């Protein structure tokens, strides 16, 4: 090809651009609109008589109104949570009956029958198997309820309304309005929320969304909150109010998380991630009746099973580690006991204890196994006679039995509240950390996103413990 | 020579629907490339899923498709690779998603471009359609969300629309799998040159601009006689699109 000629074309285009002036872009856009409206005038007919009543606008007036917008959001969140909490109980009980009470003893017996060495059967069946079984029994039912409900809301078109309601708050905190969407995704799973931040164009605002996503209480942490709220918070009010009190406490923690998300978005945008807030047009899509069964099916397959599989992959090695630290001795103390004693002092400062801190270190791969690890370690330290022995995670059938163990381990109302706070404010799970690294491609931001919530957790639990001890 | 048709059934989309095989992610060898373009939240991903059998995440909010998704299907023994482009309202700005969509349709040279539009918001959607028709000659309009249009008492004369736009129009409700067989049939006929398009070109342009565009596209055609979208190239040059200037130098868009 002749380079000379193409240069000529480019030169000609420059010259013509001068001639036609600045309005070219606008003129072209206007011509396109003119053509479009001509075509539409010919082919589209609308029965205006019938379409006066637009249901969409009516619904939008209510769900995005200044007065009702936020209460409705809370109500919907409350209903979804309530359905998840109540609905998950029965399948959870059935699964744990099957996996923990039936299959687990069979595996132990099988190990004995083929004269497997004790350490190996302990490692495999009491370590790896139990961790995986626990994650399935505790995590699968709430996920199988929460994700489809969430997807139904998403299909219906409610999520953009949430974003619309919260847009002004995000702008004030220096973040992107679309962060409302990624935040909502985080309530299901933080790793999914981090991936969803791709919808935010500006790198600065996307980083803010990634770093603060962990403040959305994820699915793996809901059960911890619910259990502790039931045992300790439900107990301080008359029994007729106890389930209401525990639900309120759990929602309170979730809202506290949203508050921290705004606070840190604001703090980041004022310090290391300074910059302009980008404007965007959020379009409110029409409401669409969800294709019910298809939505249930795809959300089960796509979200629930994939997240569950990831949790299992991470829980299996964690189970192995828990068993090992409880059964490997240095001198006459197991590694677990030794770590607990060294962490106890720091734990006391935070209104927690060594067991809880160790459990959070071991359970980095999956938040779901925090409670079983705490129970197992508590039994080991206090020496009470329940459970199956050192390094064996277990579940207790009744909430009362769990409460007894925790109280024997020195838990008070303060410990419970601080564990709930720390469960909200600690490092993301390893899956999320890895996802953050993949999305940001930066070690620095991965470290920031992992450390920031823990520091917040230390400060908050420390302050809360000191105030509590002075007041009470 | 065209094959002798034994019965009218053979021309029907549902008769041929048996020949459809969803190939999912197997995109390595293919006969044709099909681009899927359209405004955000018009159901592109749903159309993509029902053609490929993949389960790309769909949800009722704009901007879910953040990366270009690819999939494939086989129809009557021909393999089609399908590229789901990010949803955009226009192709004229410098934003990243518009650039991806614009450049793929221009440089990726898809055999057929499927433009998915929201039937109940046709006028706004046509903005993108008319731009795409400046770039490519082979396109089909997928008039999606017909169920919603019906609910809003909107009626569309699809035959006149097809005549005005100069491309085939398929009415569909992808969420309920309606219109998908017809869409596949039309894609296949376009790819095999059984239908010829005569796409609408933007008309209401002010005289001075039209004059400049004509002058510029004439000089482009003189240099590249085989080019069909010289008008679009002229538009982009007048806009000062750096990538087009670069492509003009290398002849990449031929």
PDB file of C-alpha atoms in Angstrom, chain A residues 234 237-245:
ATOM      1  CA  UNK A 234     -31.223 -14.184  73.166  1.00  0.00           C
ATOM      2  CA  UNK A 237     -34.084 -10.965  77.251  1.00  0.00           C
ATOM      3  CA  UNK A 238     -37.327 -12.742  78.212  1.00  0.00           C
ATOM      4  CA  UNK A 239     -37.646 -15.936  76.203  1.00  0.00           C
ATOM      5  CA  UNK A 240     -40.624 -14.699  74.187  1.00  0.00           C
ATOM      6  CA  UNK A 241     -38.392 -11.987  72.698  1.00  0.00           C
ATOM      7  CA  UNK A 242     -35.253 -14.044  72.371  1.00  0.00           C
ATOM      8  CA  UNK A 243     -35.474 -14.901  68.674  1.00  0.00           C
ATOM      9  CA  UNK A 244     -36.397 -11.320  67.849  1.00  0.00           C
ATOM     10  CA  UNK A 245     -33.467 -10.043  69.935  1.00  0.00           C
TER      11      UNK A 245
END
